[in-house]
Coordinates of C-alpha atoms in Angstrom, one line a residue:
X1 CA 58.8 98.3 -89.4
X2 CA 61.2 97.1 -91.8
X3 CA 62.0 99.1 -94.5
X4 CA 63.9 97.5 -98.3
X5 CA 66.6 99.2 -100.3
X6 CA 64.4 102.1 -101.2
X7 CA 62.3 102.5 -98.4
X8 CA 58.8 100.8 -99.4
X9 CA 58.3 98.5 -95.6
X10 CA 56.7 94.7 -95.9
X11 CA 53.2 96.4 -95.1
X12 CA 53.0 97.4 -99.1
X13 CA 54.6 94.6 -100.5
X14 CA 51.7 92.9 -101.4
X15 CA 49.5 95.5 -102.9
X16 CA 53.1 96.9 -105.3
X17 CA 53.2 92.9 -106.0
X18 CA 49.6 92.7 -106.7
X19 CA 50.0 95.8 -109.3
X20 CA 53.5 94.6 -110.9
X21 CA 50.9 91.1 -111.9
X22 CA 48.1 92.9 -113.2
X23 CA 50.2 94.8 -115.5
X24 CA 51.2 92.8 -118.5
X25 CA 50.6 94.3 -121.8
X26 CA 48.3 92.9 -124.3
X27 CA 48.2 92.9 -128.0
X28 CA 51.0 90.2 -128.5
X29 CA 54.1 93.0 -126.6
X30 CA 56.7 90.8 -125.2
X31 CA 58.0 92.4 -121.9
X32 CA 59.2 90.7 -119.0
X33 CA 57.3 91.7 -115.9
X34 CA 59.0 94.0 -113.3
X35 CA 58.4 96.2 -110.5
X36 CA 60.6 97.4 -107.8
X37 CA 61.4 94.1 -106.3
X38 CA 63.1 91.7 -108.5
X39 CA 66.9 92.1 -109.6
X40 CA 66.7 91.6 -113.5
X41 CA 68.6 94.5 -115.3
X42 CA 67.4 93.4 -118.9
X43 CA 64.0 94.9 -118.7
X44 CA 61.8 97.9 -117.1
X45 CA 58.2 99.1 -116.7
X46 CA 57.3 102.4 -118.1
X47 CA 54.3 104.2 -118.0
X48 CA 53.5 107.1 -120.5
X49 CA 52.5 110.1 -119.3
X50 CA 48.7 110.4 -119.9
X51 CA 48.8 114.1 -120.4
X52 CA 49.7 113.0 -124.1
X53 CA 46.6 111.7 -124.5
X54 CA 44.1 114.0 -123.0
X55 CA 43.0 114.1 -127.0
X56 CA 41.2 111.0 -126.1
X57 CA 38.8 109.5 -123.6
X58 CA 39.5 106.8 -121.0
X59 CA 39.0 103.9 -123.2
X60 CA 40.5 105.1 -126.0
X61 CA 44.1 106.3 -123.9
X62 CA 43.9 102.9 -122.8
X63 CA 43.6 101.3 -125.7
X64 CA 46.3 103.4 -127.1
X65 CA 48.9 103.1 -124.6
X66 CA 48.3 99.1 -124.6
X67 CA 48.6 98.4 -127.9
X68 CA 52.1 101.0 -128.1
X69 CA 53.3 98.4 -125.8
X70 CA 53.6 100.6 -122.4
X71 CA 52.9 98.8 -119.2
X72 CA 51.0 101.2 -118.0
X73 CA 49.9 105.1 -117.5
X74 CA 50.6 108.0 -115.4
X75 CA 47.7 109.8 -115.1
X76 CA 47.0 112.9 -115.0
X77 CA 45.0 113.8 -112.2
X78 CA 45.4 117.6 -111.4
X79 CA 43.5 121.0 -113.1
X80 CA 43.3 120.2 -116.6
X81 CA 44.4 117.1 -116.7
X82 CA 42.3 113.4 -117.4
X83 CA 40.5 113.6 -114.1
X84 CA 39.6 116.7 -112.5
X85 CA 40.1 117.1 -108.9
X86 CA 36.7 118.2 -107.9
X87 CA 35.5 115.0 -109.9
X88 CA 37.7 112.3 -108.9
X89 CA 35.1 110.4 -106.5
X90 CA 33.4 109.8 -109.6
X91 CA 35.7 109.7 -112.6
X92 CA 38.4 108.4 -111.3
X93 CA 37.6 105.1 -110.9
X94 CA 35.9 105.0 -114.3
X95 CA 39.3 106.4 -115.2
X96 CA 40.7 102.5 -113.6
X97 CA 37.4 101.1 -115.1
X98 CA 38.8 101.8 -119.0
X99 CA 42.6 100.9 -118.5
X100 CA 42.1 97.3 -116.8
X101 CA 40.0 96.8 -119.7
X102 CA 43.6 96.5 -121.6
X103 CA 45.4 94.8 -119.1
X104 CA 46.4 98.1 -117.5
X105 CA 46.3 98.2 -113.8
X106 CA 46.6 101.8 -111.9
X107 CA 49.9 102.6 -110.3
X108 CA 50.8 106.0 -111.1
X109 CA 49.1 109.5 -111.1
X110 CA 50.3 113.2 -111.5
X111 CA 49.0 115.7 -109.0
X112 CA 48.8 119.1 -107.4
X113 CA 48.5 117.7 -104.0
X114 CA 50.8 118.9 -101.0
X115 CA 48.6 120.0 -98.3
X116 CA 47.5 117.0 -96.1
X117 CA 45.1 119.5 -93.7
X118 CA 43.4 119.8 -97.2
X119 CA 40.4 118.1 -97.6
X120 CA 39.6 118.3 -101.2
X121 CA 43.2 116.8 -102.0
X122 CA 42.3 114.2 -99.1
X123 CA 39.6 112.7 -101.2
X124 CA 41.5 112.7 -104.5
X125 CA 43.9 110.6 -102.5
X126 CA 41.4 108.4 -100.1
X127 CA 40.0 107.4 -103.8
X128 CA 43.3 106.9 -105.7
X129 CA 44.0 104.6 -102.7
X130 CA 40.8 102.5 -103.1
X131 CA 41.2 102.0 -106.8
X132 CA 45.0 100.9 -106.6
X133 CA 47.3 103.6 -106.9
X134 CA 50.2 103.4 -104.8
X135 CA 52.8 106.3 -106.9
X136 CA 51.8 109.6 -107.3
X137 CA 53.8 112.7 -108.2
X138 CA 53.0 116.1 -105.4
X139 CA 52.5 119.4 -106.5
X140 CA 55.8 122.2 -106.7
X141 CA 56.4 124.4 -104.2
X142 CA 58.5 127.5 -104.3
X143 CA 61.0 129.5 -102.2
X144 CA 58.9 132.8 -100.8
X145 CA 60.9 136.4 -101.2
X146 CA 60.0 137.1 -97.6
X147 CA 62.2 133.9 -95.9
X148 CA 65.1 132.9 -96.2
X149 CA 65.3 129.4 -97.8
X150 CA 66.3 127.5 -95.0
X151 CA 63.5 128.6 -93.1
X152 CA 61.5 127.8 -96.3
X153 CA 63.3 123.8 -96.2
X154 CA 62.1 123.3 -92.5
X155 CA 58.7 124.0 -93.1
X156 CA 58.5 122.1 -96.4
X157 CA 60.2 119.3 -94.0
X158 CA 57.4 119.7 -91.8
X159 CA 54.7 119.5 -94.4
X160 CA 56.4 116.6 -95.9
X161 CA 56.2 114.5 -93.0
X162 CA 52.5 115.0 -92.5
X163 CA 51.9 114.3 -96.0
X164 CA 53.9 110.7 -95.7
X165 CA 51.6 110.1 -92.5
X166 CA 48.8 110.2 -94.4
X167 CA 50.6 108.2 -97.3
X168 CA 51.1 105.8 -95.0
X169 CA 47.7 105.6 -93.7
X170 CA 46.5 105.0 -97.3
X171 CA 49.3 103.2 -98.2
X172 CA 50.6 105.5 -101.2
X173 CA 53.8 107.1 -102.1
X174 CA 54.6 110.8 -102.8
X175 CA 56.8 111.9 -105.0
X176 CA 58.3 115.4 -105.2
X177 CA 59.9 115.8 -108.5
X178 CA 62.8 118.0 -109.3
X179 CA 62.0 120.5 -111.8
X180 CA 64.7 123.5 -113.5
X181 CA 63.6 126.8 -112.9
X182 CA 63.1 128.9 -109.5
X183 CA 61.5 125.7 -108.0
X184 CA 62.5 124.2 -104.7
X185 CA 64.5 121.2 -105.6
X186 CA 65.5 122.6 -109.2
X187 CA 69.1 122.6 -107.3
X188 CA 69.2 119.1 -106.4
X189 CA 71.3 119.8 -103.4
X190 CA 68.8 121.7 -101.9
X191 CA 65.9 118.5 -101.6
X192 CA 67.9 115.8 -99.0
X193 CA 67.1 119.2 -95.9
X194 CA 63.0 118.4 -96.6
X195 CA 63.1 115.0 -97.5
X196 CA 65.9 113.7 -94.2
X197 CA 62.1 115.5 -92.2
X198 CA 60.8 112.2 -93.6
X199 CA 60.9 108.4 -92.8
X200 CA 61.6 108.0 -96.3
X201 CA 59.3 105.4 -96.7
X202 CA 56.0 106.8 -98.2
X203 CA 57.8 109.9 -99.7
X204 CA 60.7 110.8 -101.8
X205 CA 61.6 112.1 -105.4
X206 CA 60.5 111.8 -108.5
X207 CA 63.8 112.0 -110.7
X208 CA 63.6 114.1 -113.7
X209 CA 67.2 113.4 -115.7
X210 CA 66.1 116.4 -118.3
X211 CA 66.1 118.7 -115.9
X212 CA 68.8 117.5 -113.5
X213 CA 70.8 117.8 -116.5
X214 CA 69.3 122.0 -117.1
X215 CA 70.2 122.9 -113.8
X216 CA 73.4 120.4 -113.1
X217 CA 75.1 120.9 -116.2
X218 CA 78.2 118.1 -116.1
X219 CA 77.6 117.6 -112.3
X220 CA 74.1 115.8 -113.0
X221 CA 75.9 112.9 -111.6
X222 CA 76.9 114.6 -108.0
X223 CA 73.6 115.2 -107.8
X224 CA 72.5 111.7 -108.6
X225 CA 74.4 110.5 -106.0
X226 CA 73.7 112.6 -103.3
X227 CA 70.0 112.1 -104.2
X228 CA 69.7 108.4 -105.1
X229 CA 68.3 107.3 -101.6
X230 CA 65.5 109.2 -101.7
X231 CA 64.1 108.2 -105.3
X232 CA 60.8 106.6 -105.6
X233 CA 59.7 106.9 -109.5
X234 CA 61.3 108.5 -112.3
X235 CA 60.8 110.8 -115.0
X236 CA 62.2 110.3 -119.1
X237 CA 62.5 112.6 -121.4
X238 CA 65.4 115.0 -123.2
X239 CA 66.3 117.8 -124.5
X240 CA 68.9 120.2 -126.0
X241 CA 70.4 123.7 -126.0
X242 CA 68.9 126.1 -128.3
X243 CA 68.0 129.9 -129.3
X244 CA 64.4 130.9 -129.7
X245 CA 63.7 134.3 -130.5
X246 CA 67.6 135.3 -129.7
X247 CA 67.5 133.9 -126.5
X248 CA 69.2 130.6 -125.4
X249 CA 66.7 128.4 -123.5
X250 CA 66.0 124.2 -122.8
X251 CA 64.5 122.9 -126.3
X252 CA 62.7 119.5 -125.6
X253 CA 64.0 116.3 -128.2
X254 CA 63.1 112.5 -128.8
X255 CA 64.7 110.5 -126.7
X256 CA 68.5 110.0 -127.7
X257 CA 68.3 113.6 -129.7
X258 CA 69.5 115.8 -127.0
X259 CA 72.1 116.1 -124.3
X260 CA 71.3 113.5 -121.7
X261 CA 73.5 111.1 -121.4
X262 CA 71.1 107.8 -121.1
X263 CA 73.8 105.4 -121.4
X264 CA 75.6 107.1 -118.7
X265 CA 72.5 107.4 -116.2
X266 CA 71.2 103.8 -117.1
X267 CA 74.8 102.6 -115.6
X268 CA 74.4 105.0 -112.8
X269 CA 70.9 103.5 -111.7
X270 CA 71.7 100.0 -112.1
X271 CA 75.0 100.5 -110.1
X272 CA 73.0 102.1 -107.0
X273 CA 69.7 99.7 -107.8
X274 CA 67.5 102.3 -108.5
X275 CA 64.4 100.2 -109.9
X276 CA 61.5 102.0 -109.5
X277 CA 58.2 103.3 -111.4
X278 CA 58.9 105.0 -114.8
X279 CA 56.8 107.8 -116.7
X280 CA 57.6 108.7 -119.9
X281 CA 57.4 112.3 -121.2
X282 CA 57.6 113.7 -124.6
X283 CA 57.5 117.2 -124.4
X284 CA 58.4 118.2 -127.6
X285 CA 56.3 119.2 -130.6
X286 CA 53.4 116.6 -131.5
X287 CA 50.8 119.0 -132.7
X288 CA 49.4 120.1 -129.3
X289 CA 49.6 116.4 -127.5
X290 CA 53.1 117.6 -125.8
X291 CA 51.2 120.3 -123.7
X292 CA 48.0 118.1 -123.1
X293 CA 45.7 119.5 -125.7
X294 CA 42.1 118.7 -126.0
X295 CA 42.2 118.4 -130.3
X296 CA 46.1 117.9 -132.1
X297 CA 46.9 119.3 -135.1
X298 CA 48.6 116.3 -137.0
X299 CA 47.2 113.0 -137.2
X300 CA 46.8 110.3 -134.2
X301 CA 49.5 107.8 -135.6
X302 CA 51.8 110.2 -135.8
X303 CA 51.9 110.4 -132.3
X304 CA 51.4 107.0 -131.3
X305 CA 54.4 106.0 -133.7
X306 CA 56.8 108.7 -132.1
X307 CA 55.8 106.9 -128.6
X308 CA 56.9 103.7 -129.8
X309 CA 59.8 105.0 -131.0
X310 CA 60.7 106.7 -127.5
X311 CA 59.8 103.5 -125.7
X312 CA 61.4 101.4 -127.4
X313 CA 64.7 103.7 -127.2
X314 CA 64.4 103.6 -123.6
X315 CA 63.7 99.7 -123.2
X316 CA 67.0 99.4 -125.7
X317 CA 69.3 101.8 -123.8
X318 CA 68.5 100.4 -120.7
X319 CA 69.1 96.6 -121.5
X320 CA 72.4 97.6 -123.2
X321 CA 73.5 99.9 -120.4
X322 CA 76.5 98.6 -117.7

């Protein structure tokens, strides 16, 4: 089987084509389509993170993330999120339903999912599968007290690779993203060990530069490049040092507020043509929206016009970026 740049083999090309053409924007947005495959710099697609809207229903995310100008959603489908696990058989394609109604076709999702021999998390993916996901983030694993982490690494390895079979089977794509804390993979380094037990084909990394940057400090970029191979969707957002409550600790920004250095990391991607899936997060304060609320506390534009202004930061910095 013959494999691209990033890993993706001829098998899926023509269901990640298929998506890339059902995914132009409506409401008058001018973006010029693109998915993995074609070379142009100038433009990317990005996908807002749907856990800022769980304030609305199905239709009404969709019709806010069209009319924004995003080319599509990452949605949540996880404990608390849009679609409920248990329920996906049934809501999750009404879920697909609502956002092709505004030109939105499916492509990513955000999940708990690791354990293939589960059968519950099976189904969620047997049905993302059938209603035209191929991207979807895993869940996080940890390092136990009672192993050492290299043992810790071969198993994950292990579990990985059966996971990517059954991508593979149902033609998806798992992403493990990196995430600061006491997670594995919150030390980049410590990722290529699980993911070299893959084909690196339908599993890899989803890239989160906020909190590369946490844990990497000024050698985000080291990590970038030992890492780059392996990335299958990215993550956007920022962030800044601050002190709450005496103690210093990651405050979350608008894009271009904080300390990642998006010029920087938009050169970086392009030079190792890194042109995959993007979601957009925006974890800072937006009256409960940031943490996936059920009801906000300040008013619905308020959000959607602090969207637009992080997307159209990130469509900006990108085009400009050598």
């Amino acid at each position: 089987m013959k494999k691209d740049e990033k890993g993706i083999s001829r098998r899926n090309f023509t269901k990640l084509s298929t998506t890339a053409l059902g995914s132009i924007p409506i409401m008058g947005f001018s973006n010029t389509l693109l998915n993995k495959f074609p070379n142009q710099k100038d433009d990317i697609r990005v996908n807002l993170f749907s856990k800022h809207l769980q304030f609305l229903d199905y239709n009404e995310m969709s019709e806010a993330a069209a009319e924004i100008g995003f080319d599509g959603l990452d949605l949540t489908v996880r404990p608390k999120g849009h679609v409920l696990p248990e329920k996906a058989v049934d809501d999750l394609p009404k879920a697909v339903e609502a956002m092709k109604k505004f030109g939105i076709n499916p492509s990513m999702m955000t999940t708990n999912i690791w354990d293939a021999n589960n059968l519950g998390q099976r189904t969620v993916l047997e049905t993302a599968s059938k209603s035209g996901f191929t991207y979807y983030r895993t869940g996080w694993l940890n390092y136990p007290e009672d192993q050492s982490i290299a043992e810790s690494q071969a198993l994950y390895g292990q579990q990985a690779k059966k996971l990517e079979a059954q991508n593979s089977d149902l033609g998806l794509i798992g992403c493990y993203q990196n995430h600061a804390g006491n997670h594995v993979g919150a030390p980049i380094w410590d990722l290529p060990p699980i993911l070299k037990a893959t084909n690196n084909e339908h599993f890899g990394i989803q890239y989160d530069i906020r909190h590369a940057v946490v844990e990497g400090g000024s050698s985000w970029e080291l990590g970038l490049r030992h890492i780059n191979t392996f990335i299958k969707s990215i993550v956007i957002k920022d962030f800044k040092w601050g002190k709450e409550n005496g103690k210093w600790k990651p405050i979350n920004t608008p894009l271009g507020k904080g300390m990642v250095d998006f010029d920087r990391y938009f050169s970086l991607l392009k030079k190792y043509q890194i042109n995959v899936p993007i979601s957009l997060h925006l974890e800072y304060d937006l009256g409960g929206a940031e943490h996936g609320a059920s009801k906000i506390t300040i008013a619905q534009k308020e959000v959607f016009h602090q969207m637009k202004k992080d997307l159209t930061f990130l469509k900006e910095t990108w085009k400009n970026a050598e």
